[in-house]
Coordinates of C-alpha atoms and ligand atoms in Angstrom, one line a residue:
M53 CA -0.1 -0.2 0.1
S54 CA 1.7 3.6 -1.2
A55 CA 2.5 5.7 1.4
L56 CA 0.2 8.9 2.6
L57 CA 3.3 10.5 4.6
E58 CA 6.9 9.6 4.3
A59 CA 9.6 10.7 5.8
R60 CA 13.0 10.1 4.7
G61 CA 15.6 10.9 6.6
L62 CA 14.6 13.5 7.7
T63 CA 16.1 16.0 9.9
K64 CA 16.1 19.0 11.4
R65 CA 18.8 21.6 13.2
Y66 CA 18.0 23.9 15.0
G67 CA 21.4 25.6 15.2
D68 CA 23.7 23.7 17.4
Q69 CA 20.7 21.3 18.6
L70 CA 19.9 18.5 16.8
A71 CA 15.9 18.7 17.0
L72 CA 15.3 15.3 14.6
D73 CA 18.2 14.2 12.9
G74 CA 17.3 11.5 9.4
L75 CA 14.1 9.8 10.6
N76 CA 12.9 7.4 8.5
L77 CA 9.5 6.1 8.7
S78 CA 5.9 6.2 6.8
V79 CA 2.1 5.9 7.1
A80 CA -0.5 4.1 4.0
A81 CA -4.0 4.6 4.5
G82 CA -5.7 3.6 7.3
E83 CA -2.6 2.4 9.9
T84 CA -2.0 5.0 12.9
L85 CA 1.1 5.5 13.8
C86 CA 2.1 6.7 17.4
L87 CA 4.3 8.8 18.6
L88 CA 6.1 8.7 21.5
G89 CA 8.8 10.5 23.6
A90 CA 9.9 12.4 26.1
N91 CA 9.6 17.2 25.8
G92 CA 12.5 17.9 23.6
A93 CA 12.4 14.4 21.8
G94 CA 11.3 15.5 17.9
K95 CA 7.5 14.6 18.2
T96 CA 6.7 18.5 17.0
T97 CA 9.3 19.0 15.1
T98 CA 8.4 16.3 12.7
L99 CA 4.6 17.1 13.0
N100 CA 6.2 21.2 11.2
L101 CA 8.3 19.6 9.1
F102 CA 4.5 17.7 7.5
L103 CA 3.2 20.8 7.6
G104 CA 6.0 23.0 5.8
F105 CA 6.5 25.2 8.7
T106 CA 9.6 24.8 9.3
T107 CA 12.5 23.5 6.4
P108 CA 14.2 20.5 6.6
T109 CA 17.7 20.7 7.5
A110 CA 18.2 18.0 5.1
G111 CA 15.8 15.0 4.6
T112 CA 12.2 14.7 3.1
A113 CA 8.6 15.0 3.6
V114 CA 5.8 13.8 1.7
V115 CA 2.2 14.7 1.5
D116 CA 0.1 12.0 -0.2
G117 CA 2.5 12.4 -3.0
Q118 CA 4.1 16.0 -2.4
V119 CA 7.3 16.8 -1.5
V120 CA 6.4 19.5 1.0
A121 CA 9.5 21.8 0.7
D122 CA 8.6 22.0 -2.7
D123 CA 5.0 23.2 -2.3
P124 CA 4.8 23.9 1.5
A125 CA 1.1 24.9 0.2
A126 CA 0.0 22.4 -1.9
A127 CA 1.1 19.7 0.2
R128 CA -1.5 21.6 3.4
A129 CA -3.5 21.2 0.9
R130 CA -3.5 17.5 1.1
L131 CA -2.8 17.9 4.8
G132 CA -5.6 17.9 8.0
Y133 CA -3.9 18.7 11.4
V134 CA -5.4 18.9 14.4
A135 CA -3.2 20.9 16.9
E136 CA -3.1 20.3 20.4
V137 CA -5.4 23.2 21.5
V138 CA -7.8 23.4 18.7
S139 CA -8.9 27.2 17.5
L140 CA -11.6 28.5 17.4
Y141 CA -13.9 31.9 17.9
P142 CA -15.6 30.9 21.5
S143 CA -18.2 33.6 20.3
L144 CA -19.3 31.5 17.1
S145 CA -21.2 28.4 17.0
G146 CA -19.4 25.2 16.2
A147 CA -21.4 25.3 13.0
E148 CA -19.3 29.1 11.8
N149 CA -15.7 28.0 13.0
L150 CA -16.5 24.7 11.1
Q151 CA -17.7 26.5 8.1
F152 CA -14.7 29.7 8.2
F153 CA -12.0 27.1 8.5
A154 CA -13.8 24.9 5.8
S155 CA -13.9 28.1 3.5
L156 CA -10.0 29.3 4.0
A157 CA -9.0 25.7 3.3
G158 CA -11.3 26.7 0.2
V159 CA -14.1 23.7 1.0
E160 CA -17.7 24.2 0.3
V161 CA -19.5 22.8 4.0
D162 CA -22.3 21.2 2.4
Q163 CA -24.8 20.6 5.2
A164 CA -26.1 16.8 4.9
R165 CA -21.8 16.0 4.0
R166 CA -20.4 18.1 7.4
D167 CA -24.0 16.8 9.0
A168 CA -22.7 12.7 7.9
I169 CA -18.7 13.8 9.5
L170 CA -20.4 15.2 12.9
S171 CA -22.0 12.2 13.1
R172 CA -19.2 10.2 12.6
L173 CA -17.5 12.1 14.9
R174 CA -19.3 11.2 16.9
F175 CA -20.2 14.8 17.7
P176 CA -22.9 15.8 20.5
D177 CA -27.0 16.2 19.4
G178 CA -27.2 20.1 18.8
A179 CA -23.5 21.4 19.2
I180 CA -22.6 22.9 16.8
N181 CA -25.6 26.2 17.3
K182 CA -24.3 26.6 20.0
P183 CA -21.3 29.3 20.8
A184 CA -18.0 27.3 20.8
G185 CA -16.7 28.9 24.5
T186 CA -19.2 26.6 25.5
Y187 CA -17.4 23.0 24.3
S188 CA -15.1 20.6 26.2
K189 CA -11.6 19.9 25.0
G190 CA -13.5 17.1 23.4
M191 CA -15.2 18.2 21.2
R192 CA -12.9 20.6 20.2
Q193 CA -11.0 18.2 19.3
K194 CA -13.9 16.2 17.3
L195 CA -14.8 19.9 15.5
G196 CA -10.4 19.9 14.6
L197 CA -11.0 16.2 13.2
A198 CA -15.1 17.6 11.7
I199 CA -12.7 20.5 9.6
A200 CA -10.0 17.4 8.2
L201 CA -12.8 16.1 7.2
M202 CA -14.2 18.1 4.9
K203 CA -11.2 18.9 3.4
D204 CA -11.0 15.2 2.9
A205 CA -7.2 15.3 4.3
R206 CA -6.1 11.3 4.0
A207 CA -3.3 12.6 5.7
I208 CA -4.6 13.4 9.7
L209 CA -1.8 15.4 12.5
L210 CA -2.7 15.1 15.7
D211 CA -0.5 16.2 18.6
E212 CA -1.2 15.5 21.9
P213 CA -4.5 15.1 21.3
L214 CA -5.1 13.1 23.9
S215 CA -3.8 14.9 26.8
G216 CA -6.3 17.1 29.0
L217 CA -9.0 14.5 28.6
D218 CA -11.5 13.0 31.0
P219 CA -11.1 9.3 30.8
A220 CA -14.3 8.7 29.2
A221 CA -13.7 11.7 26.0
A222 CA -10.5 9.9 25.9
N223 CA -12.2 6.8 25.0
D224 CA -14.6 8.2 22.9
L225 CA -11.7 10.0 20.9
V226 CA -10.2 6.5 20.7
T227 CA -12.8 5.2 19.0
V228 CA -13.1 8.1 16.7
L229 CA -9.5 8.1 16.1
R230 CA -10.0 3.9 14.5
E231 CA -13.2 4.5 13.2
T232 CA -10.8 7.5 11.3
A233 CA -8.5 5.6 10.0
A234 CA -10.8 2.6 9.4
S235 CA -12.0 4.8 7.0
G236 CA -8.9 5.0 4.9
A237 CA -6.9 7.7 6.3
A238 CA -3.3 8.0 7.6
L239 CA -2.8 9.2 10.9
L240 CA 0.4 10.2 13.1
V241 CA -0.8 10.9 15.9
S242 CA 2.3 12.7 18.7
T243 CA 1.5 12.0 22.8
H244 CA 2.8 11.1 25.8
D245 CA 0.2 8.9 26.6
I246 CA 1.5 5.2 26.2
F247 CA -2.0 2.9 27.4
R248 CA -4.1 5.3 24.4
A249 CA -1.2 5.2 21.6
K250 CA -1.6 0.9 22.8
E251 CA -5.0 0.9 22.0
V252 CA -4.9 3.3 19.6
A253 CA -2.5 3.3 17.0
S254 CA -1.5 0.6 14.4
R255 CA 3.0 0.3 15.4
I256 CA 4.3 3.0 17.6
G257 CA 7.4 4.9 17.2
I258 CA 9.6 5.1 20.1
M259 CA 11.9 8.7 19.6
R260 CA 14.4 9.5 22.1
H261 CA 16.9 12.9 21.1
G262 CA 15.6 13.8 17.5
R263 CA 15.7 10.2 17.3
L264 CA 13.4 6.9 15.6
V265 CA 14.6 4.5 18.4
D266 CA 11.7 1.5 18.0
M267 CA 9.4 1.2 16.1
V268 CA 7.0 -1.8 18.1
D269 CA 3.8 -3.5 16.6
P270 CA 1.3 -2.7 19.7
A271 CA -0.1 -6.0 19.2
K272 CA 2.5 -7.7 20.4
L273 CA 2.9 -6.3 23.4
T274 CA 1.3 -5.7 26.8
A275 CA 0.3 -2.3 28.0
A276 CA 2.6 -3.1 30.9
E277 CA 5.7 -4.2 28.6
L278 CA 5.1 -1.4 26.2
E279 CA 5.7 1.1 29.0
Q280 CA 8.5 -1.4 30.3
L281 CA 10.1 -0.1 26.8
Y282 CA 9.6 2.9 27.2
L283 CA 11.0 3.3 29.9
T284 CA 14.3 1.0 29.2
H285 CA 15.1 3.7 25.3
M286 CA 14.3 7.2 28.2
A287 CA 17.1 5.4 30.7
E288 CA 19.1 4.4 28.2
R289 CA 19.2 8.7 27.8
A290 CA 20.8 9.3 30.2
A291 CA 23.8 6.6 30.7
Ligands
ATP441 P1 7.4 17.7 23.7 O1 6.9 16.5 24.1 O2 7.8 19.1 24.7 O3 5.8 18.4 22.9 P2 8.8 17.1 21.1 O4 9.1 15.8 21.4 O5 7.5 17.6 20.5 O6 7.9 17.5 22.9 P3 9.8 19.1 20.0 O7 8.8 20.4 20.5 O8 9.9 18.5 18.6 O9 9.7 18.1 20.8 O10 11.3 19.4 20.2 C1 12.7 18.8 20.2 C2 13.4 19.9 19.7 O11 14.0 21.3 19.3 C3 14.6 20.7 21.5 O12 15.7 20.5 22.4 C4 13.8 22.1 21.3 O13 13.7 22.4 22.9 C5 14.3 22.3 19.8 N1 14.3 22.8 19.2 C6 12.0 23.1 18.7 N2 11.6 24.2 18.5 C7 12.8 25.3 18.5 C8 12.9 25.9 17.9 N3 12.0 26.3 16.6 N4 14.2 26.2 17.6 C9 15.2 25.8 18.5 N5 15.0 24.4 19.5 C10 13.6 24.1 18.9

């Protein structure tokens, strides 16, 4: 299966700091790759390079066949991005926010399609017409995902989507992310949540000091084994 997201030798240096060191990864349709790693491991730098928010020092990021550095706007047009804090206009309704952000992406909002996406994301009935300032973090994340899906983006980046969610909201979002991948999207997710990563990911990458130090199949490990593996890699950092 061809990759919708691909990093080839992707490297980013900020002055003396090697933020990302020769990253190779690919995410195909239907897959969810979760990146785990301590603060400063390079997860956000990876997402920023796919988004074309920063340019690589070496290597290539490719989105759905588009080399990001060649045309960052064209790559972003093929991407959905759900930031850790989804910024919405608080006094506008969810529907108005969605309309606004979809129009920025050049997308006409067809109401039947919008409602089908919201229903698939289990967005609470009627909430779309309430001011976004009243939304929980889980609802904001879902609206961010709805905007990505309205764009028809098949490659979706999510930066710590689970942080700050209560257990029920996190469980709900895990289900939604699984269904989104099953519908043919490729998801690249940065997270600190080892246990949710195991639930949602088809593969888990462990990053340390800008390098991908392990790639594991979560189905082959218990949560406790995954945690131990992660801690072992992090301890190597201190050695
Ligand atoms: P976190 O879990 O805290 O979000 P992360 O894994 O996302 O961490 P990055 O934010 O990618 O890590 O940072 C990787 C390294 O690059 C860190 O050492 C960070 O200080 C450095 N870095 C990131 N952005 C910049 C920047 N704009 N200028 C200088 N250094 C940066």
